[in-house]
Short mmCIF file of C-alpha atoms and ligand atoms in Angstrom, two decimals:
data_model
loop_
_atom_site.label_atom_id
_atom_site.label_comp_id
_atom_site.label_asym_id
_atom_site.label_seq_id
_atom_site.Cartn_x
_atom_site.Cartn_y
_atom_site.Cartn_z
CA MET A 1 93.50 87.35 92.17
CA LYS A 2 94.19 84.53 94.56
CA ASP A 3 90.76 82.94 93.93
CA LEU A 4 91.42 82.99 90.19
CA ALA A 5 94.84 81.44 90.76
CA ARG A 6 93.20 78.69 92.82
CA LEU A 7 90.62 78.11 90.10
CA ALA A 8 93.33 77.87 87.42
CA LEU A 9 95.30 75.42 89.54
CA ASP A 10 92.26 73.20 90.15
CA THR A 11 91.40 73.30 86.45
CA ALA A 12 94.94 72.23 85.47
CA ALA A 13 94.88 69.36 87.97
CA SER A 14 91.45 68.13 86.84
CA ARG A 15 92.64 68.17 83.24
CA GLY A 16 95.54 65.87 84.04
CA ALA A 17 98.49 67.96 85.19
CA GLY A 18 100.79 65.86 87.38
CA TYR A 19 102.30 69.05 88.74
CA GLY A 20 101.08 72.61 88.38
CA ASP A 21 101.81 76.06 89.70
CA VAL A 22 100.09 79.36 89.16
CA ARG A 23 101.57 82.81 89.67
CA ALA A 24 99.09 85.66 89.93
CA ILE A 25 100.94 88.96 89.68
CA GLU A 26 100.11 92.64 89.96
CA PHE A 27 102.96 94.82 88.78
CA THR A 28 103.41 98.60 88.98
CA ARG A 29 106.29 100.66 87.63
CA GLU A 30 107.01 104.37 87.59
CA ASP A 31 109.81 106.10 85.66
CA VAL A 32 110.60 109.79 86.01
CA GLN A 33 113.32 111.47 83.97
CA VAL A 34 114.72 114.99 83.65
CA LYS A 35 116.90 115.96 80.72
CA ASN A 36 118.68 119.29 80.27
CA GLY A 37 116.31 121.29 82.43
CA GLU A 38 113.10 119.71 81.17
CA VAL A 39 110.95 116.73 82.05
CA GLY A 40 112.34 114.02 79.76
CA GLY A 41 109.87 111.27 80.55
CA LEU A 42 107.04 110.29 82.89
CA ASP A 43 105.66 106.81 82.80
CA LEU A 44 103.39 104.95 85.17
CA SER A 45 102.42 101.46 84.04
CA GLU A 46 100.42 98.68 85.63
CA SER A 47 99.80 95.13 84.59
CA ALA A 48 98.14 92.09 86.11
CA GLY A 49 97.79 88.52 84.99
CA LEU A 50 98.10 84.81 85.61
CA GLY A 51 100.88 82.47 84.49
CA VAL A 52 100.08 78.74 84.62
CA ARG A 53 102.86 76.17 84.41
CA VAL A 54 102.12 72.44 84.35
CA LEU A 55 103.75 69.06 83.87
CA VAL A 56 101.75 66.50 81.87
CA ASP A 57 103.37 63.14 81.13
CA GLY A 58 106.72 64.61 82.21
CA ALA A 59 106.69 67.62 79.85
CA TRP A 60 106.22 71.34 80.54
CA GLY A 61 103.34 73.46 79.35
CA PHE A 62 102.87 77.16 80.03
CA ALA A 63 100.13 79.66 79.29
CA ALA A 64 99.37 83.15 80.55
CA THR A 65 96.41 85.49 80.50
CA ASP A 66 95.42 88.98 81.50
CA GLU A 67 91.74 88.06 81.21
CA LEU A 68 91.08 88.08 84.93
CA THR A 69 87.72 86.31 84.97
CA ARG A 70 86.71 82.76 85.91
CA GLN A 71 86.46 81.90 82.25
CA GLY A 72 89.89 83.45 81.50
CA ALA A 73 91.56 81.49 84.31
CA GLU A 74 89.98 78.19 83.23
CA ARG A 75 90.86 78.74 79.59
CA CYS A 76 94.48 79.63 80.48
CA ALA A 77 94.88 76.47 82.57
CA ALA A 78 93.37 74.31 79.82
CA GLN A 79 95.77 75.84 77.32
CA ALA A 80 98.80 75.15 79.54
CA VAL A 81 97.73 71.49 79.81
CA ALA A 82 97.23 71.25 76.03
CA VAL A 83 100.69 72.73 75.39
CA ALA A 84 102.25 70.25 77.83
CA ARG A 85 100.44 67.35 76.18
CA ALA A 86 101.77 68.42 72.78
CA SER A 87 105.30 68.85 74.20
CA ALA A 88 105.14 65.39 75.77
CA SER A 89 105.01 63.80 72.32
CA LEU A 90 108.43 65.33 71.56
CA LYS A 91 110.19 64.88 74.93
CA HIS A 92 113.54 63.10 75.36
CA GLU A 93 113.05 62.30 79.01
CA ASN A 94 110.60 63.09 81.79
CA VAL A 95 111.11 66.27 83.78
CA ARG A 96 111.81 65.36 87.39
CA LEU A 97 111.46 68.01 90.08
CA ALA A 98 113.75 67.99 93.12
CA ALA A 99 111.74 67.71 96.31
CA GLU A 100 110.80 70.91 98.13
CA PRO A 101 108.55 71.21 101.17
CA ALA A 102 105.20 72.91 100.60
CA HIS A 103 105.49 76.48 101.90
CA ARG A 104 102.60 78.53 103.25
CA SER A 105 103.97 81.99 103.79
CA VAL A 106 103.57 85.74 103.42
CA TRP A 107 106.82 87.56 102.63
CA SER A 108 107.49 91.22 102.03
CA SER A 109 110.62 93.19 101.22
CA GLU A 110 111.51 96.13 103.47
CA CYS A 111 109.90 99.41 102.47
CA ALA A 112 109.81 102.30 104.97
CA ILE A 113 108.53 104.98 102.56
CA ASP A 114 106.15 103.78 99.83
CA PRO A 115 107.64 105.28 96.62
CA PHE A 116 104.20 105.33 94.99
CA GLY A 117 102.98 107.48 97.87
CA VAL A 118 105.66 110.12 97.27
CA SER A 119 104.39 112.97 95.10
CA LEU A 120 105.62 113.45 91.56
CA GLU A 121 106.51 117.05 92.50
CA ARG A 122 108.94 115.82 95.14
CA LYS A 123 110.58 113.39 92.70
CA LEU A 124 110.88 116.05 90.00
CA ASP A 125 112.24 118.58 92.48
CA LEU A 126 115.12 116.23 93.31
CA LEU A 127 115.85 115.58 89.63
CA PHE A 128 115.77 119.29 88.76
CA ARG A 129 118.22 120.04 91.57
CA ILE A 130 120.60 117.35 90.26
CA ASP A 131 120.13 118.67 86.73
CA ALA A 132 120.95 122.25 87.74
CA GLU A 133 124.15 121.16 89.50
CA ILE A 134 125.33 119.19 86.46
CA ARG A 135 124.56 121.99 84.01
CA SER A 136 126.30 124.59 86.18
CA VAL A 137 129.59 123.05 85.03
CA LYS A 138 131.01 124.62 81.86
CA GLY A 139 131.53 122.14 79.04
CA VAL A 140 128.64 119.82 79.92
CA LYS A 141 126.53 119.13 76.84
CA ASN A 142 123.97 116.72 78.21
CA ALA A 143 122.52 116.11 81.67
CA GLU A 144 120.15 113.24 82.33
CA SER A 145 118.77 112.09 85.66
CA SER A 146 116.10 109.57 86.47
CA LEU A 147 114.25 107.74 89.22
CA SER A 148 112.45 104.44 88.87
CA PHE A 149 110.21 102.43 91.16
CA GLN A 150 108.69 98.96 90.92
CA ARG A 151 106.27 96.92 92.97
CA LYS A 152 105.42 93.29 92.38
CA HIS A 153 102.65 91.64 94.36
CA GLN A 154 102.56 87.93 93.66
CA PHE A 155 100.66 84.82 94.72
CA PHE A 156 102.24 81.45 94.06
CA LEU A 157 100.07 78.36 94.41
CA SER A 158 101.14 74.82 93.55
CA THR A 159 99.51 71.40 93.38
CA GLU A 160 102.04 70.34 96.05
CA GLY A 161 100.31 72.64 98.54
CA SER A 162 102.49 75.76 98.43
CA ASP A 163 100.61 78.99 99.05
CA ILE A 164 103.01 81.95 99.00
CA GLU A 165 102.26 85.66 98.87
CA GLN A 166 105.16 88.03 98.20
CA THR A 167 105.44 91.79 97.83
CA LEU A 168 108.65 93.26 96.44
CA THR A 169 109.33 96.98 96.15
CA ARG A 170 112.45 98.41 94.59
CA SER A 171 113.55 102.01 94.24
CA GLY A 172 116.47 103.96 92.90
CA GLY A 173 117.90 106.20 90.27
CA GLY A 174 120.97 107.89 88.90
CA PHE A 175 122.32 110.53 86.58
CA THR A 176 124.81 111.01 83.78
CA SER A 177 126.78 114.01 82.59
CA THR A 178 128.12 114.09 79.03
CA ALA A 179 130.80 116.55 77.95
CA VAL A 180 131.65 117.23 74.33
CA SER A 181 134.63 118.91 72.65
CA ALA A 182 135.44 119.32 68.96
CA ASP A 183 136.83 115.78 68.72
CA ASP A 184 135.72 113.90 71.84
CA VAL A 185 132.70 112.82 73.88
CA GLN A 186 133.06 111.74 77.52
CA ARG A 187 130.44 110.56 79.97
CA ARG A 188 130.30 110.11 83.73
CA SER A 189 127.53 108.34 85.65
CA TYR A 190 126.53 108.32 89.30
CA PRO A 191 126.27 106.23 91.44
CA GLN A 192 126.90 103.68 88.67
CA ALA A 193 126.00 103.12 85.03
CA GLU A 194 122.24 102.34 84.67
CA GLY A 195 121.41 103.92 88.04
CA TYR A 196 121.54 102.56 91.57
CA HIS A 197 118.62 100.51 92.86
CA GLN A 198 117.79 98.40 95.88
CA THR A 199 114.83 96.46 97.16
CA LEU A 200 113.74 99.27 99.46
CA GLY A 201 111.30 102.15 99.42
CA TYR A 202 111.90 105.84 98.74
CA GLU A 203 114.30 105.89 101.72
CA ILE A 204 117.11 104.59 99.46
CA VAL A 205 116.65 107.63 97.20
CA GLU A 206 116.80 109.95 100.19
CA ALA A 207 119.90 108.22 101.53
CA THR A 208 121.84 108.57 98.27
CA PRO A 209 123.78 111.88 97.99
CA TYR A 210 122.82 112.61 94.37
CA VAL A 211 122.82 116.41 94.52
CA GLU A 212 126.01 116.49 96.61
CA ASN A 213 127.90 114.53 93.94
CA ALA A 214 126.40 116.05 90.79
CA ARG A 215 128.93 118.86 90.33
CA ARG A 216 131.96 116.62 90.95
CA ILE A 217 130.74 114.02 88.46
CA ALA A 218 130.00 116.72 85.87
CA GLU A 219 133.48 118.20 86.39
CA GLU A 220 134.99 114.75 85.85
CA SER A 221 133.16 114.36 82.54
CA VAL A 222 134.65 117.68 81.38
CA ALA A 223 138.14 116.88 82.76
CA LEU A 224 138.15 113.61 80.79
CA LEU A 225 138.06 115.57 77.53
CA SER A 226 141.62 116.77 78.12
CA ALA A 227 142.85 113.72 80.04
CA ALA A 228 145.60 111.44 78.72
CA GLN A 229 144.68 108.15 77.05
CA CYS A 230 145.04 105.08 79.25
CA PRO A 231 148.53 103.65 78.56
CA ALA A 232 148.54 100.18 76.99
CA GLY A 233 150.37 97.17 78.39
CA GLU A 234 150.33 94.65 81.22
CA GLN A 235 149.71 96.50 84.44
CA ASP A 236 148.27 95.97 87.86
CA LEU A 237 144.58 96.86 87.86
CA ILE A 238 142.36 98.08 90.67
CA LEU A 239 138.60 97.93 90.10
CA GLU A 240 136.14 99.92 92.18
CA GLY A 241 133.00 98.17 93.32
CA SER A 242 130.45 98.91 90.57
CA GLN A 243 132.77 97.77 87.76
CA LEU A 244 133.69 94.73 89.81
CA ALA A 245 129.95 94.03 90.16
CA LEU A 246 129.57 93.75 86.38
CA GLN A 247 132.75 91.64 86.21
CA ILE A 248 131.15 89.25 88.72
CA HIS A 249 127.88 89.29 86.78
CA GLU A 250 129.38 88.40 83.42
CA SER A 251 132.29 86.15 84.34
CA VAL A 252 130.94 84.36 87.43
CA GLY A 253 127.14 84.68 87.40
CA HIS A 254 126.20 83.74 83.85
CA PRO A 255 128.65 80.82 83.46
CA THR A 256 127.33 79.21 86.66
CA GLU A 257 123.70 79.17 85.46
CA LEU A 258 123.15 75.44 85.18
CA ASP A 259 120.96 75.62 82.06
CA ARG A 260 123.83 77.32 80.19
CA VAL A 261 126.30 74.74 81.56
CA LEU A 262 124.12 71.91 80.24
CA GLY A 263 123.71 73.58 76.84
CA MET A 264 119.96 74.13 77.28
CA GLU A 265 120.25 77.91 77.08
CA ALA A 266 122.57 79.64 74.65
CA ASN A 267 121.16 83.08 73.95
CA TYR A 268 123.03 86.27 74.85
CA ALA A 269 126.64 85.02 74.94
CA GLY A 270 125.56 81.68 75.63
CA THR A 271 126.90 78.56 77.14
CA SER A 272 129.63 78.08 79.77
CA PHE A 273 133.17 76.83 80.27
CA LEU A 274 132.27 75.73 83.82
CA THR A 275 131.33 72.16 82.92
CA LEU A 276 130.21 69.72 85.61
CA GLU A 277 133.52 67.89 86.13
CA LYS A 278 135.18 71.18 87.15
CA ARG A 279 133.16 71.56 90.35
CA ASN A 280 135.34 71.23 93.47
CA LYS A 281 138.41 70.85 91.22
CA LEU A 282 138.94 74.07 89.27
CA ALA A 283 141.05 76.83 90.85
CA PHE A 284 138.64 79.55 89.73
CA GLY A 285 140.43 82.30 91.61
CA SER A 286 143.15 83.00 94.14
CA LYS A 287 142.72 81.80 97.74
CA ILE A 288 141.23 85.12 98.87
CA VAL A 289 138.39 84.92 96.32
CA ASN A 290 135.04 83.95 97.87
CA LEU A 291 131.92 84.45 95.77
CA VAL A 292 128.60 83.84 97.48
CA ALA A 293 125.16 83.49 95.90
CA ASP A 294 122.57 84.86 98.31
CA ALA A 295 118.84 85.29 97.72
CA THR A 296 118.53 86.40 101.37
CA LEU A 297 120.88 89.40 101.04
CA PRO A 298 119.18 92.39 102.71
CA HIS A 299 117.75 94.78 100.07
CA GLY A 300 119.19 92.87 97.09
CA LEU A 301 117.50 93.17 93.71
CA ALA A 302 117.27 89.37 93.57
CA THR A 303 116.22 88.99 97.20
CA PHE A 304 112.97 87.14 97.84
CA GLY A 305 111.34 84.72 100.23
CA TYR A 306 110.74 82.03 97.59
CA ASP A 307 111.68 81.68 93.94
CA ASP A 308 109.23 81.00 91.09
CA ASP A 309 109.70 77.25 91.65
CA GLY A 310 108.36 77.76 95.18
CA VAL A 311 111.84 77.07 96.64
CA GLU A 312 112.94 78.92 99.77
CA ALA A 313 115.68 81.57 99.37
CA GLN A 314 119.18 80.28 100.12
CA ARG A 315 122.82 81.36 100.51
CA TRP A 316 125.76 79.25 99.27
CA HIS A 317 129.28 79.49 97.88
CA ILE A 318 129.88 79.57 94.13
CA VAL A 319 133.62 79.95 94.75
CA ARG A 320 135.09 79.06 98.13
CA ASP A 321 138.70 80.08 98.93
CA GLY A 322 139.35 80.18 95.18
CA LEU A 323 137.85 76.77 94.41
CA PHE A 324 134.86 76.56 92.05
CA ALA A 325 132.16 75.08 94.26
CA GLY A 326 128.59 75.54 93.04
CA TYR A 327 125.95 76.37 90.48
CA LEU A 328 122.73 78.34 90.17
CA THR A 329 120.09 75.61 89.91
CA SER A 330 116.39 74.82 89.56
CA ARG A 331 114.12 72.00 90.76
CA GLU A 332 114.26 70.56 87.26
CA LEU A 333 118.07 70.49 86.91
CA ALA A 334 119.39 70.23 90.49
CA HIS A 335 119.90 66.45 90.19
CA ARG A 336 122.33 67.00 87.29
CA THR A 337 124.82 68.40 89.85
CA GLY A 338 124.26 65.50 92.24
CA GLU A 339 122.26 67.68 94.63
CA SER A 340 118.85 66.64 95.93
CA ARG A 341 117.42 70.14 96.45
CA SER A 342 117.23 73.17 94.16
CA ARG A 343 119.22 76.27 95.14
CA GLY A 344 116.14 78.33 94.29
CA CYS A 345 117.30 80.37 91.26
CA VAL A 346 114.16 80.26 89.13
CA ARG A 347 112.48 83.54 88.24
CA SER A 348 110.45 85.06 85.45
CA ASP A 349 110.09 88.75 84.66
CA GLY A 350 106.31 88.70 84.86
CA TRP A 351 103.08 86.71 84.76
CA HIS A 352 103.36 86.43 80.97
CA HIS A 353 106.71 84.58 80.88
CA ILE A 354 107.75 81.07 81.89
CA PRO A 355 110.23 81.01 84.79
CA MET A 356 113.82 79.92 84.12
CA ILE A 357 117.16 79.89 85.91
CA ARG A 358 118.17 83.45 86.70
CA MET A 359 121.03 84.72 88.77
CA VAL A 360 120.34 85.49 92.40
CA ASN A 361 122.43 88.11 94.21
CA LEU A 362 126.07 87.12 93.81
CA SER A 363 128.77 88.96 95.71
CA LEU A 364 132.51 89.01 96.23
CA MET A 365 133.10 88.65 99.95
CA PRO A 366 135.18 91.43 101.52
CA GLY A 367 138.79 90.97 102.57
CA SER A 368 140.40 93.58 104.80
CA GLY A 369 141.66 97.12 104.58
CA THR A 370 140.36 100.40 103.24
CA LEU A 371 140.78 101.66 99.68
CA GLU A 372 143.53 103.94 101.03
CA ASP A 373 145.27 100.87 102.48
CA LEU A 374 145.03 99.22 99.06
CA LEU A 375 146.39 102.28 97.28
CA SER A 376 149.27 102.72 99.70
CA ASP A 377 150.16 99.05 99.17
CA THR A 378 150.35 99.77 95.42
CA ASP A 379 153.51 100.99 93.68
CA HIS A 380 152.01 101.40 90.22
CA ALA A 381 148.56 100.46 88.92
CA ILE A 382 145.55 101.66 86.96
CA LEU A 383 142.35 102.24 88.98
CA MET A 384 139.21 101.94 86.83
CA GLU A 385 135.71 103.18 87.72
CA THR A 386 132.15 102.83 86.33
CA ASN A 387 131.34 100.54 83.44
CA ARG A 388 131.01 101.93 79.93
CA SER A 389 130.67 98.75 77.84
CA TRP A 390 131.55 95.08 77.85
CA SER A 391 131.93 92.03 75.65
CA ILE A 392 132.47 88.38 76.47
CA ASP A 393 132.79 85.26 74.34
CA GLN A 394 130.26 82.43 74.01
CA LEU A 395 131.81 80.40 76.83
CA ARG A 396 132.11 83.37 79.22
CA TYR A 397 135.87 82.97 79.14
CA ASN A 398 137.51 85.83 77.22
CA PHE A 399 136.23 89.23 78.22
CA GLN A 400 136.84 92.91 77.64
CA PHE A 401 135.44 95.81 79.66
CA LYS A 402 135.64 99.54 79.10
CA THR A 403 135.10 101.98 81.93
CA GLU A 404 134.23 105.66 82.06
CA LEU A 405 137.36 106.75 83.86
CA ALA A 406 140.69 105.59 85.23
CA TRP A 407 143.37 106.95 87.53
CA GLU A 408 147.04 106.18 87.30
CA ILE A 409 148.25 105.21 90.76
CA ARG A 410 151.92 105.79 91.67
CA LYS A 411 153.28 105.11 95.14
CA GLY A 412 149.79 105.06 96.59
CA LYS A 413 148.58 108.33 95.01
CA ARG A 414 146.19 109.16 92.17
CA VAL A 415 148.65 111.02 89.91
CA ARG A 416 146.85 111.26 86.58
CA LEU A 417 143.30 111.06 85.19
CA LEU A 418 143.04 108.72 82.17
CA LYS A 419 140.34 108.39 79.53
CA ASN A 420 138.98 105.55 77.40
CA PRO A 421 140.39 102.81 79.63
CA THR A 422 139.80 99.17 78.79
CA TYR A 423 141.01 95.87 80.22
CA GLN A 424 140.78 92.33 79.00
CA GLY A 425 141.46 88.88 80.31
CA ILE A 426 140.53 85.25 80.65
CA THR A 427 138.09 84.58 83.47
CA THR A 428 140.15 82.11 85.55
CA GLN A 429 143.51 83.85 84.98
CA PHE A 430 141.91 87.12 85.99
CA TRP A 431 140.37 85.89 89.23
CA ASN A 432 143.57 83.99 90.06
CA SER A 433 145.53 87.24 89.79
CA CYS A 434 143.43 88.86 92.54
CA ASP A 435 145.73 89.66 95.48
CA PHE A 436 143.90 92.34 97.49
CA ILE A 437 140.21 92.76 98.33
CA CYS A 438 139.21 95.66 100.54
CA GLY A 439 137.29 95.11 103.76
CA PRO A 440 133.64 95.33 104.86
CA GLU A 441 133.90 99.13 105.32
CA GLU A 442 134.38 99.46 101.52
CA TRP A 443 131.88 96.74 100.55
CA LYS A 444 128.72 97.93 98.87
CA PRO A 445 125.77 96.22 97.12
CA TRP A 446 125.78 97.34 93.47
CA GLY A 447 123.15 96.39 90.93
CA VAL A 448 122.48 95.15 87.43
CA VAL A 449 118.98 96.06 86.23
CA ASN A 450 119.03 95.03 82.59
CA CYS A 451 120.14 91.40 82.51
CA GLY A 452 118.68 89.78 79.41
CA LYS A 453 118.10 86.08 78.92
CA GLY A 454 115.83 83.72 77.02
CA GLN A 455 113.69 83.79 73.94
CA PRO A 456 111.30 85.57 74.13
CA GLY A 457 113.68 87.78 76.07
CA GLN A 458 113.24 88.37 79.78
CA VAL A 459 114.86 91.03 81.96
CA ALA A 460 116.15 90.37 85.47
CA GLU A 461 117.66 92.50 88.19
CA ILE A 462 120.48 91.31 90.43
CA THR A 463 122.63 92.79 93.16
CA HIS A 464 126.38 92.14 93.22
CA GLY A 465 128.17 93.31 96.33
CA ALA A 466 131.85 94.12 96.11
CA ALA A 467 134.66 96.12 97.67
CA PRO A 468 137.51 97.47 95.49
CA ALA A 469 140.06 94.80 94.59
CA ARG A 470 143.45 94.53 92.88
CA PHE A 471 144.39 92.19 90.03
CA ARG A 472 148.04 91.67 88.99
CA SER A 473 149.41 91.96 85.43
CA VAL A 474 146.22 92.58 83.48
CA ARG A 475 146.21 93.71 79.86
CA VAL A 476 144.93 97.28 79.85
CA GLY A 477 144.75 99.80 77.04
CA VAL A 478 142.69 102.30 75.13
CA GLY A 479 139.22 101.39 73.94
CA TYR A 480 136.84 103.42 71.84
CA ASP A 481 133.11 102.92 71.62
CA GLU A 482 132.16 101.27 68.37
ZN1 ZN K 1 123.22 89.31 82.55
#
């Protein structure tokens, strides 16, 4: 693979590329699912290919191939140069890349137990045990549990002399229980909606108490059928970590992607209200709000040694003590923020797609106190758990989230289970109303595994760490799935 990458790079340079990089990627993914006592799905897929990206006369060209021969590599490189040459005739200005040292490195994520070395029988045995626990609860209509594993082995070579080999392994899974009555359907998920994944080996699956929690989660799905509707009105809101993770993703992560800010990317709820003049001026949140982008976070889904621009992984503040402070940037756009180096946020979802700005891990820094401390500091509030659906406007400003479950909190106690909860707000008002963030003992890295961006669409995975937090006077109410 690496020899073919080198050949493609040399071909691109000899054909006139001023800059070029080649990613040679081998990708493996396994999905195992059990549904209502039966195997619901087994899928093992592999793919390998080269992606060649070049600058010719200041314009980008990209081509990809899975024809892994000398001829295939040369043809792919020639095509990338031809595309760039055609693009150059239409360009507005030359692409300028922020300087980055050439890196020669081998980087690997942590993986104690190779998930692809664990037998299918062992994986299915775990899922069947979860499934049996869920279905032992009367009233459950549907039980689904799944595990998924990915490995990406990638070489990155550039005409600037970078030579980077990276291996990333991620593992995880989750389950859902759905209960049905004559006039209602309620679902509960564990550990979070869309499953729980980290950049680790099978050890993360073994460390997650799936079976131990299956009955409780199933019982909650049934209890929701007869629970009261979430009362509507302005109320104090407490979000547990996994819902907060999605809140961070949608209302902090996407609007700080610099290509959206500059209007160059507008797909999937599109541009951003966080325009350039707001940096270091806008009170994004209250003083206790610190949001940190971190591609070095241990076991994060967007943790790597180097991004797909060949830029070293970094950690920096997006919001510092409430003040909006930074963007997610690339080598191409870093200078638009006045910075001389990229923050290293460029990724693609495979050899066949051109890299673009993608979120790195982005977390809410912990405050202090346990969840019990937070509850006992609360006279009356609604505590919401586990995302069910979301919507956000084109500028990432007005949002609405629904969660699977809520608890009414009175004088520090969970007094009543509530169903169909929803809350809505305006991004800056919401984060400014934050007055309590639990401490490191409650902080956990949650994940988003289905982040879509671009056209053709690409999928990215990102970790968002959070501890439960309280927001004052938020509009909450009842929401139904459309
Ligand atoms: Zn997303």
